[in-house]
Amino acid sequence: MARPKSPVTEYRSYYLPMQFPVKLLSGDHWKISDIPSKRLHFHNCLEIGICHSGSGYMEVLGETLAFHAENVTIIPKNVPHTTCSSPGTESHWSYLYLDPKGLFRNFLPATWEDYDLTKFTLSGLRPVLSYGEYPHVHELVLAVIRELEEEKPCFQVSAKGLLLSLYIEIYRIQRSDNGWGALQLEDEEPRVETENALVIAPALNYIEENYMQQFTIEYLAELCHWSPTHFRRVFHDIMGISPLDFVNNTRISKACDLLRSTEESVLNISEMVGFHSVSSFNRYFIRINQMTPREYRKQMQKSDKKTENQSVLEYTGWFYPEK
């Protein structure tokens, strides 16, 4: 009998400008329905959400957690999760996506560890923060959103300062020993450990940090303490894509960032992101984007700021906005 196919977990990669690696998704259209998602998803960056109205639940790290209006949610990168509103309702949200390491590199001490909060996923992450317990976190998130929406003079400098305060508060909270506590739903089913992207997190993190280098799939398997064959199977079950394609897709994603934000030649960019030759880079780029790197750069130059800021990349339909 064939082994049942595991559900695919979506990976959503957000474009974050290098000079200010922050993205805001806000507005009346950012509402979550009461229809449960058929799959979990995770991001390439830290997600901070704020629920403006409504209620429902989140599934994260094998837990089902209730959320309500004025709650703030914290999801480190590479952590699978999904959100669903209460039956018959829509919850209204705003989301901040950021790269803390890139944003705060010159602010925090060189000895600072775990910029992305990923270590807390193994020691008791608190994904949902209530307004009653942490009103200062709620107010900081709203202040950041106001700065990014209004874009007054020096708004990025102001937003960076607010985000630094917010990030430090979140880090302090996650270091506490409060655990899950009352955040769990009273009627939830007993916890069932499921195979998700956390088991391949060492490989995902390594690829994110070293995509420009040359390494083997066997080495990635060693990081996860598996044989290459088992690693390839589990990786494909979770990601819906082979490890090699994931590596090359990551390189193409980074190349898109460089094509949008620099004037480097296509040849230089292909080398910077880890391709052996510009011909293989062009071939893979066309396969993913249905256009050449030069055509992509030209198209991005014509895009207005709003369109660029709303660009969302994901493995199901790479480099196209979500619909």
mmCIF file of C-alpha atoms in Angstrom:
data_model
loop_
_atom_site.group_PDB
_atom_site.id
_atom_site.type_symbol
_atom_site.label_atom_id
_atom_site.label_comp_id
_atom_site.label_asym_id
_atom_site.label_seq_id
_atom_site.Cartn_x
_atom_site.Cartn_y
_atom_site.Cartn_z
ATOM 1 C CA MET A 1 0.000 0.000 0.000
ATOM 2 C CA ALA A 2 1.328 3.422 -0.930
ATOM 3 C CA ARG A 3 2.261 5.686 1.947
ATOM 4 C CA PRO A 4 -0.305 8.520 2.407
ATOM 5 C CA LYS A 5 1.030 11.758 1.016
ATOM 6 C CA SER A 6 1.836 14.336 3.678
ATOM 7 C CA PRO A 7 0.181 17.740 3.328
ATOM 8 C CA VAL A 8 2.368 20.400 1.757
ATOM 9 C CA THR A 9 3.493 23.265 3.967
ATOM 10 C CA GLU A 10 3.768 26.574 2.089
ATOM 11 C CA TYR A 11 6.880 28.714 2.316
ATOM 12 C CA ARG A 12 6.190 32.413 1.739
ATOM 13 C CA SER A 13 9.201 34.587 1.070
ATOM 14 C CA TYR A 14 8.665 38.327 1.451
ATOM 15 C CA TYR A 15 10.843 40.878 -0.302
ATOM 16 C CA LEU A 16 12.440 43.104 2.353
ATOM 17 C CA PRO A 17 14.549 46.033 1.062
ATOM 18 C CA MET A 18 18.135 45.739 2.296
ATOM 19 C CA GLN A 19 18.331 49.353 3.450
ATOM 20 C CA PHE A 20 15.145 49.016 5.550
ATOM 21 C CA PRO A 21 14.129 45.337 5.830
ATOM 22 C CA VAL A 22 10.562 45.908 6.990
ATOM 23 C CA LYS A 23 7.224 45.274 5.274
ATOM 24 C CA LEU A 24 3.798 46.385 6.496
ATOM 25 C CA LEU A 25 0.591 44.701 5.364
ATOM 26 C CA SER A 26 -2.370 46.713 6.579
ATOM 27 C CA GLY A 27 -5.719 48.107 5.523
ATOM 28 C CA ASP A 28 -9.358 47.057 5.529
ATOM 29 C CA HIS A 29 -8.732 44.172 3.107
ATOM 30 C CA TRP A 30 -6.441 42.270 5.510
ATOM 31 C CA LYS A 31 -9.157 40.084 6.989
ATOM 32 C CA ILE A 32 -9.025 36.386 7.857
ATOM 33 C CA SER A 33 -12.087 34.255 7.246
ATOM 34 C CA ASP A 34 -13.590 31.442 9.306
ATOM 35 C CA ILE A 35 -12.644 28.831 6.693
ATOM 36 C CA PRO A 36 -9.790 26.695 8.056
ATOM 37 C CA SER A 37 -6.733 26.565 5.826
ATOM 38 C CA LYS A 38 -5.866 23.183 4.350
ATOM 39 C CA ARG A 39 -2.158 23.777 4.932
ATOM 40 C CA LEU A 40 0.263 25.480 7.263
ATOM 41 C CA HIS A 41 2.665 28.135 6.007
ATOM 42 C CA PHE A 42 5.839 29.803 7.223
ATOM 43 C CA HIS A 43 7.947 32.816 6.286
ATOM 44 C CA ASN A 44 11.536 33.814 5.614
ATOM 45 C CA CYS A 45 11.362 36.525 8.287
ATOM 46 C CA LEU A 46 9.912 37.424 11.688
ATOM 47 C CA GLU A 47 6.146 38.071 11.637
ATOM 48 C CA ILE A 48 4.444 40.387 14.134
ATOM 49 C CA GLY A 49 0.658 40.536 13.799
ATOM 50 C CA ILE A 50 -1.965 42.584 15.586
ATOM 51 C CA CYS A 51 -5.663 41.667 15.641
ATOM 52 C CA HIS A 52 -7.778 44.822 15.399
ATOM 53 C CA SER A 53 -11.128 43.060 15.722
ATOM 54 C CA GLY A 54 -12.630 39.596 15.898
ATOM 55 C CA SER A 55 -11.404 36.354 17.432
ATOM 56 C CA GLY A 56 -10.411 32.825 16.485
ATOM 57 C CA TYR A 57 -7.490 30.483 16.833
ATOM 58 C CA MET A 58 -3.965 29.923 15.595
ATOM 59 C CA GLU A 59 -2.261 26.598 14.986
ATOM 60 C CA VAL A 60 1.454 26.847 15.704
ATOM 61 C CA LEU A 61 4.082 24.379 16.935
ATOM 62 C CA GLY A 62 1.447 21.673 17.382
ATOM 63 C CA GLU A 63 -0.674 23.888 19.648
ATOM 64 C CA THR A 64 -4.097 25.445 19.103
ATOM 65 C CA LEU A 65 -4.148 28.921 20.635
ATOM 66 C CA ALA A 66 -7.033 31.355 20.997
ATOM 67 C CA PHE A 67 -6.682 34.975 19.867
ATOM 68 C CA HIS A 68 -8.907 37.984 20.453
ATOM 69 C CA ALA A 69 -9.048 41.630 19.442
ATOM 70 C CA GLU A 70 -5.992 43.660 20.540
ATOM 71 C CA ASN A 71 -3.791 40.536 20.792
ATOM 72 C CA VAL A 72 -0.302 40.681 19.283
ATOM 73 C CA THR A 73 1.117 37.543 17.665
ATOM 74 C CA ILE A 74 4.798 36.635 17.294
ATOM 75 C CA ILE A 75 5.897 34.059 14.704
ATOM 76 C CA PRO A 76 9.660 33.520 14.154
ATOM 77 C CA LYS A 77 10.838 32.608 10.675
ATOM 78 C CA ASN A 78 10.569 28.969 9.579
ATOM 79 C CA VAL A 79 7.765 28.231 12.080
ATOM 80 C CA PRO A 80 4.682 26.659 10.400
ATOM 81 C CA HIS A 81 1.363 28.183 11.430
ATOM 82 C CA THR A 82 -2.116 29.139 10.254
ATOM 83 C CA THR A 83 -4.893 31.422 11.506
ATOM 84 C CA CYS A 84 -8.676 31.006 11.390
ATOM 85 C CA SER A 85 -11.459 33.279 12.639
ATOM 86 C CA SER A 86 -14.374 32.240 14.831
ATOM 87 C CA PRO A 87 -17.357 30.703 12.960
ATOM 88 C CA GLY A 88 -19.384 33.267 11.037
ATOM 89 C CA THR A 89 -16.852 36.088 11.524
ATOM 90 C CA GLU A 90 -13.837 37.762 9.917
ATOM 91 C CA SER A 91 -10.948 39.019 12.022
ATOM 92 C CA HIS A 92 -9.147 42.182 10.910
ATOM 93 C CA TRP A 93 -5.325 42.245 11.103
ATOM 94 C CA SER A 94 -2.186 44.204 10.332
ATOM 95 C CA TYR A 95 1.154 42.455 9.887
ATOM 96 C CA LEU A 96 4.772 43.552 10.211
ATOM 97 C CA TYR A 97 7.483 41.457 8.567
ATOM 98 C CA LEU A 98 11.087 42.246 9.409
ATOM 99 C CA ASP A 99 14.635 40.968 9.363
ATOM 100 C CA PRO A 100 15.870 41.843 12.888
ATOM 101 C CA LYS A 101 19.493 41.000 12.110
ATOM 102 C CA GLY A 102 19.618 43.333 9.128
ATOM 103 C CA LEU A 103 17.583 46.048 10.822
ATOM 104 C CA PHE A 104 19.347 46.123 14.205
ATOM 105 C CA ARG A 105 22.889 45.055 13.288
ATOM 106 C CA ASN A 106 24.366 48.423 14.312
ATOM 107 C CA PHE A 107 22.196 48.834 17.408
ATOM 108 C CA LEU A 108 22.547 45.630 19.408
ATOM 109 C CA PRO A 109 25.801 44.253 20.892
ATOM 110 C CA ALA A 110 27.952 41.983 18.725
ATOM 111 C CA THR A 111 27.387 39.193 21.272
ATOM 112 C CA TRP A 112 23.600 39.291 20.781
ATOM 113 C CA GLU A 113 22.264 35.857 19.874
ATOM 114 C CA ASP A 114 19.202 34.512 18.109
ATOM 115 C CA TYR A 115 18.024 37.599 16.257
ATOM 116 C CA ASP A 116 15.128 35.640 14.760
ATOM 117 C CA LEU A 117 13.885 34.181 18.073
ATOM 118 C CA THR A 118 14.124 30.674 16.623
ATOM 119 C CA LYS A 119 15.626 29.187 19.800
ATOM 120 C CA PHE A 120 12.399 29.953 21.648
ATOM 121 C CA THR A 121 10.520 27.553 19.361
ATOM 122 C CA LEU A 122 12.208 24.717 21.218
ATOM 123 C CA SER A 123 12.007 26.135 24.733
ATOM 124 C CA GLY A 124 8.482 27.557 24.929
ATOM 125 C CA LEU A 125 7.591 30.298 22.463
ATOM 126 C CA ARG A 126 4.681 32.579 23.438
ATOM 127 C CA PRO A 127 3.053 33.277 20.070
ATOM 128 C CA VAL A 128 0.034 35.229 21.409
ATOM 129 C CA LEU A 129 0.402 38.248 23.712
ATOM 130 C CA SER A 130 -2.764 39.681 25.243
ATOM 131 C CA TYR A 131 -3.417 43.410 25.598
ATOM 132 C CA GLY A 132 -4.329 43.009 29.273
ATOM 133 C CA GLU A 133 -0.960 41.458 30.101
ATOM 134 C CA TYR A 134 1.235 43.412 27.669
ATOM 135 C CA PRO A 135 -0.433 46.748 26.784
ATOM 136 C CA HIS A 136 2.969 48.341 26.034
ATOM 137 C CA VAL A 137 3.610 45.790 23.272
ATOM 138 C CA HIS A 138 0.207 46.577 21.732
ATOM 139 C CA GLU A 139 0.895 50.320 21.794
ATOM 140 C CA LEU A 140 4.378 49.909 20.276
ATOM 141 C CA VAL A 141 2.986 47.865 17.386
ATOM 142 C CA LEU A 142 0.328 50.501 16.680
ATOM 143 C CA ALA A 143 2.961 53.251 16.825
ATOM 144 C CA VAL A 144 5.131 51.444 14.266
ATOM 145 C CA ILE A 145 2.143 50.946 11.967
ATOM 146 C CA ARG A 146 1.224 54.645 12.179
ATOM 147 C CA GLU A 147 4.772 55.672 11.224
ATOM 148 C CA LEU A 148 4.863 53.329 8.241
ATOM 149 C CA GLU A 149 1.389 54.322 7.032
ATOM 150 C CA GLU A 150 1.767 58.099 7.407
ATOM 151 C CA GLU A 151 5.367 58.293 6.089
ATOM 152 C CA LYS A 152 6.121 61.627 7.710
ATOM 153 C CA PRO A 153 9.670 63.066 7.464
ATOM 154 C CA CYS A 154 12.254 60.630 8.896
ATOM 155 C CA PHE A 155 9.566 57.971 9.352
ATOM 156 C CA GLN A 156 12.006 55.121 8.766
ATOM 157 C CA VAL A 157 14.348 56.376 11.500
ATOM 158 C CA SER A 158 11.405 56.748 13.883
ATOM 159 C CA ALA A 159 10.007 53.342 12.936
ATOM 160 C CA LYS A 160 13.407 51.717 13.450
ATOM 161 C CA GLY A 161 13.624 53.132 16.980
ATOM 162 C CA LEU A 162 10.116 51.938 17.806
ATOM 163 C CA LEU A 163 10.802 48.530 16.290
ATOM 164 C CA LEU A 164 13.975 48.200 18.353
ATOM 165 C CA SER A 165 12.019 48.893 21.549
ATOM 166 C CA LEU A 166 9.301 46.484 20.432
ATOM 167 C CA TYR A 167 11.802 43.768 19.557
ATOM 168 C CA ILE A 168 13.596 44.037 22.908
ATOM 169 C CA GLU A 169 10.268 43.810 24.762
ATOM 170 C CA ILE A 170 9.321 40.715 22.770
ATOM 171 C CA TYR A 171 12.719 39.161 23.437
ATOM 172 C CA ARG A 172 12.352 39.783 27.177
ATOM 173 C CA ILE A 173 8.885 38.218 27.212
ATOM 174 C CA GLN A 174 10.045 35.136 25.342
ATOM 175 C CA ARG A 175 12.878 34.656 27.854
ATOM 176 C CA SER A 176 10.390 34.488 30.701
ATOM 177 C CA ASP A 177 9.172 31.207 32.166
ATOM 178 C CA ASN A 178 5.467 31.867 31.652
ATOM 179 C CA GLY A 179 5.041 29.068 29.104
ATOM 180 C CA TRP A 180 1.754 28.529 27.268
ATOM 181 C CA GLY A 181 -0.526 29.074 30.265
ATOM 182 C CA ALA A 182 -4.031 30.358 29.621
ATOM 183 C CA LEU A 183 -3.351 30.917 25.937
ATOM 184 C CA GLN A 184 -4.540 27.417 25.113
ATOM 185 C CA LEU A 185 -8.143 26.841 24.162
ATOM 186 C CA GLU A 186 -10.114 25.186 26.950
ATOM 187 C CA ASP A 187 -11.701 22.621 24.633
ATOM 188 C CA GLU A 188 -8.710 21.781 22.485
ATOM 189 C CA GLU A 189 -7.856 18.196 21.684
ATOM 190 C CA PRO A 190 -4.790 16.584 23.304
ATOM 191 C CA ARG A 191 -1.570 17.671 21.663
ATOM 192 C CA VAL A 192 -0.421 15.484 18.796
ATOM 193 C CA GLU A 193 3.152 15.837 17.588
ATOM 194 C CA THR A 194 3.168 16.274 13.822
ATOM 195 C CA GLU A 195 5.999 16.297 11.346
ATOM 196 C CA ASN A 196 6.473 19.876 10.196
ATOM 197 C CA ALA A 197 9.130 22.235 8.961
ATOM 198 C CA LEU A 198 10.863 22.387 12.358
ATOM 199 C CA VAL A 199 12.514 19.037 11.666
ATOM 200 C CA ILE A 200 14.299 20.493 8.649
ATOM 201 C CA ALA A 201 14.905 23.909 10.239
ATOM 202 C CA PRO A 202 18.707 23.325 10.512
ATOM 203 C CA ALA A 203 18.861 22.851 6.744
ATOM 204 C CA LEU A 204 16.545 25.799 6.029
ATOM 205 C CA ASN A 205 18.559 28.095 8.270
ATOM 206 C CA TYR A 206 21.833 26.961 6.709
ATOM 207 C CA ILE A 207 20.536 27.570 3.192
ATOM 208 C CA GLU A 208 19.304 31.040 4.175
ATOM 209 C CA GLU A 209 22.709 31.996 5.566
ATOM 210 C CA ASN A 210 24.929 30.225 2.995
ATOM 211 C CA TYR A 211 23.007 30.141 -0.286
ATOM 212 C CA MET A 212 25.903 31.917 -2.029
ATOM 213 C CA GLN A 213 28.301 29.090 -1.117
ATOM 214 C CA GLN A 214 28.669 25.635 -2.640
ATOM 215 C CA PHE A 215 27.451 22.734 -0.471
ATOM 216 C CA THR A 216 25.943 19.316 -1.011
ATOM 217 C CA ILE A 217 22.559 17.859 -0.203
ATOM 218 C CA GLU A 218 24.445 15.254 1.824
ATOM 219 C CA TYR A 219 25.767 18.027 4.062
ATOM 220 C CA LEU A 220 22.257 19.393 4.603
ATOM 221 C CA ALA A 221 21.129 15.872 5.548
ATOM 222 C CA GLU A 222 23.949 15.676 8.117
ATOM 223 C CA LEU A 223 22.720 18.913 9.720
ATOM 224 C CA CYS A 224 19.370 17.200 10.313
ATOM 225 C CA HIS A 225 21.030 13.929 11.423
ATOM 226 C CA TRP A 226 19.443 11.930 8.611
ATOM 227 C CA SER A 227 20.592 9.878 5.676
ATOM 228 C CA PRO A 228 20.487 11.731 2.329
ATOM 229 C CA THR A 229 17.652 9.500 1.086
ATOM 230 C CA HIS A 230 15.482 10.069 4.155
ATOM 231 C CA PHE A 231 16.276 13.783 4.147
ATOM 232 C CA ARG A 232 15.231 14.172 0.502
ATOM 233 C CA ARG A 233 11.950 12.341 1.147
ATOM 234 C CA VAL A 234 11.002 14.279 4.284
ATOM 235 C CA PHE A 235 12.090 17.597 2.763
ATOM 236 C CA HIS A 236 9.906 17.016 -0.298
ATOM 237 C CA ASP A 237 6.952 15.878 1.831
ATOM 238 C CA ILE A 238 7.095 19.094 3.856
ATOM 239 C CA MET A 239 8.064 21.629 1.204
ATOM 240 C CA GLY A 240 6.530 20.085 -1.913
ATOM 241 C CA ILE A 241 9.880 20.627 -3.627
ATOM 242 C CA SER A 242 13.261 18.902 -3.710
ATOM 243 C CA PRO A 243 16.172 20.213 -1.601
ATOM 244 C CA LEU A 244 18.137 21.144 -4.741
ATOM 245 C CA ASP A 245 15.221 23.082 -6.215
ATOM 246 C CA PHE A 246 14.713 24.810 -2.870
ATOM 247 C CA VAL A 247 18.369 25.915 -2.832
ATOM 248 C CA ASN A 248 18.197 27.228 -6.380
ATOM 249 C CA ASN A 249 14.847 28.933 -5.744
ATOM 250 C CA THR A 250 16.375 30.654 -2.732
ATOM 251 C CA ARG A 251 19.255 31.845 -4.896
ATOM 252 C CA ILE A 252 16.849 33.175 -7.506
ATOM 253 C CA SER A 253 14.875 34.954 -4.760
ATOM 254 C CA LYS A 254 18.066 36.651 -3.552
ATOM 255 C CA ALA A 255 18.944 37.516 -7.146
ATOM 256 C CA CYS A 256 15.567 39.225 -7.533
ATOM 257 C CA ASP A 257 16.365 41.339 -4.481
ATOM 258 C CA LEU A 258 19.664 42.386 -6.050
ATOM 259 C CA LEU A 259 18.089 43.068 -9.441
ATOM 260 C CA ARG A 260 15.576 45.378 -7.754
ATOM 261 C CA SER A 261 17.919 47.149 -5.339
ATOM 262 C CA THR A 262 21.326 47.355 -7.096
ATOM 263 C CA GLU A 263 22.854 48.138 -10.480
ATOM 264 C CA GLU A 264 25.106 45.071 -10.472
ATOM 265 C CA SER A 265 25.355 43.243 -13.795
ATOM 266 C CA VAL A 266 23.459 40.001 -14.339
ATOM 267 C CA LEU A 267 26.784 38.166 -14.480
ATOM 268 C CA ASN A 268 27.919 39.553 -11.118
ATOM 269 C CA ILE A 269 24.566 38.809 -9.507
ATOM 270 C CA SER A 270 24.605 35.217 -10.752
ATOM 271 C CA GLU A 271 28.002 34.740 -9.071
ATOM 272 C CA MET A 272 26.938 36.566 -5.902
ATOM 273 C CA VAL A 273 24.013 34.193 -5.325
ATOM 274 C CA GLY A 274 25.997 31.010 -5.937
ATOM 275 C CA PHE A 275 25.493 29.935 -9.558
ATOM 276 C CA HIS A 276 28.446 28.398 -11.389
ATOM 277 C CA SER A 277 27.621 30.068 -14.692
ATOM 278 C CA VAL A 278 25.445 32.868 -15.971
ATOM 279 C CA SER A 279 23.852 30.492 -18.481
ATOM 280 C CA SER A 280 22.558 28.158 -15.750
ATOM 281 C CA PHE A 281 21.427 31.216 -13.777
ATOM 282 C CA ASN A 282 19.476 32.565 -16.761
ATOM 283 C CA ARG A 283 17.958 29.162 -17.488
ATOM 284 C CA TYR A 284 16.758 28.669 -13.922
ATOM 285 C CA PHE A 285 15.566 32.284 -13.629
ATOM 286 C CA ILE A 286 13.391 31.905 -16.749
ATOM 287 C CA ARG A 287 12.025 28.594 -15.504
ATOM 288 C CA ILE A 288 10.801 30.235 -12.269
ATOM 289 C CA ASN A 289 9.827 33.714 -13.450
ATOM 290 C CA GLN A 290 8.898 33.151 -17.097
ATOM 291 C CA MET A 291 11.186 36.044 -18.023
ATOM 292 C CA THR A 292 14.904 36.808 -18.204
ATOM 293 C CA PRO A 293 16.733 38.616 -15.379
ATOM 294 C CA ARG A 294 16.988 41.741 -17.540
ATOM 295 C CA GLU A 295 13.280 41.650 -18.318
ATOM 296 C CA TYR A 296 12.548 41.221 -14.610
ATOM 297 C CA ARG A 297 14.715 44.231 -13.700
ATOM 298 C CA LYS A 298 13.026 46.358 -16.353
ATOM 299 C CA GLN A 299 9.571 45.336 -15.140
ATOM 300 C CA MET A 300 10.449 46.137 -11.524
ATOM 301 C CA GLN A 301 11.794 49.547 -12.503
ATOM 302 C CA LYS A 302 8.415 50.328 -14.055
ATOM 303 C CA SER A 303 6.500 49.179 -10.972
ATOM 304 C CA ASP A 304 5.243 51.921 -8.724
ATOM 305 C CA LYS A 305 6.099 51.921 -5.030
ATOM 306 C CA LYS A 306 2.768 50.524 -3.896
ATOM 307 C CA THR A 307 2.952 47.542 -6.219
ATOM 308 C CA GLU A 308 6.521 46.808 -5.139
ATOM 309 C CA ASN A 309 5.646 46.928 -1.458
ATOM 310 C CA GLN A 310 2.777 44.479 -1.927
ATOM 311 C CA SER A 311 4.848 41.904 -3.831
ATOM 312 C CA VAL A 312 4.622 38.531 -2.075
ATOM 313 C CA LEU A 313 6.680 35.546 -3.151
ATOM 314 C CA GLU A 314 5.777 31.965 -2.399
ATOM 315 C CA TYR A 315 6.608 28.506 -3.674
ATOM 316 C CA THR A 316 3.153 27.986 -5.159
ATOM 317 C CA GLY A 317 3.530 30.482 -8.009
ATOM 318 C CA TRP A 318 6.932 32.006 -7.365
ATOM 319 C CA PHE A 319 7.328 35.763 -7.540
ATOM 320 C CA TYR A 320 3.675 36.553 -8.118
ATOM 321 C CA PRO A 321 1.438 38.440 -5.648
ATOM 322 C CA GLU A 322 -0.952 36.334 -3.611
ATOM 323 C CA LYS A 323 -4.559 36.344 -4.806
#
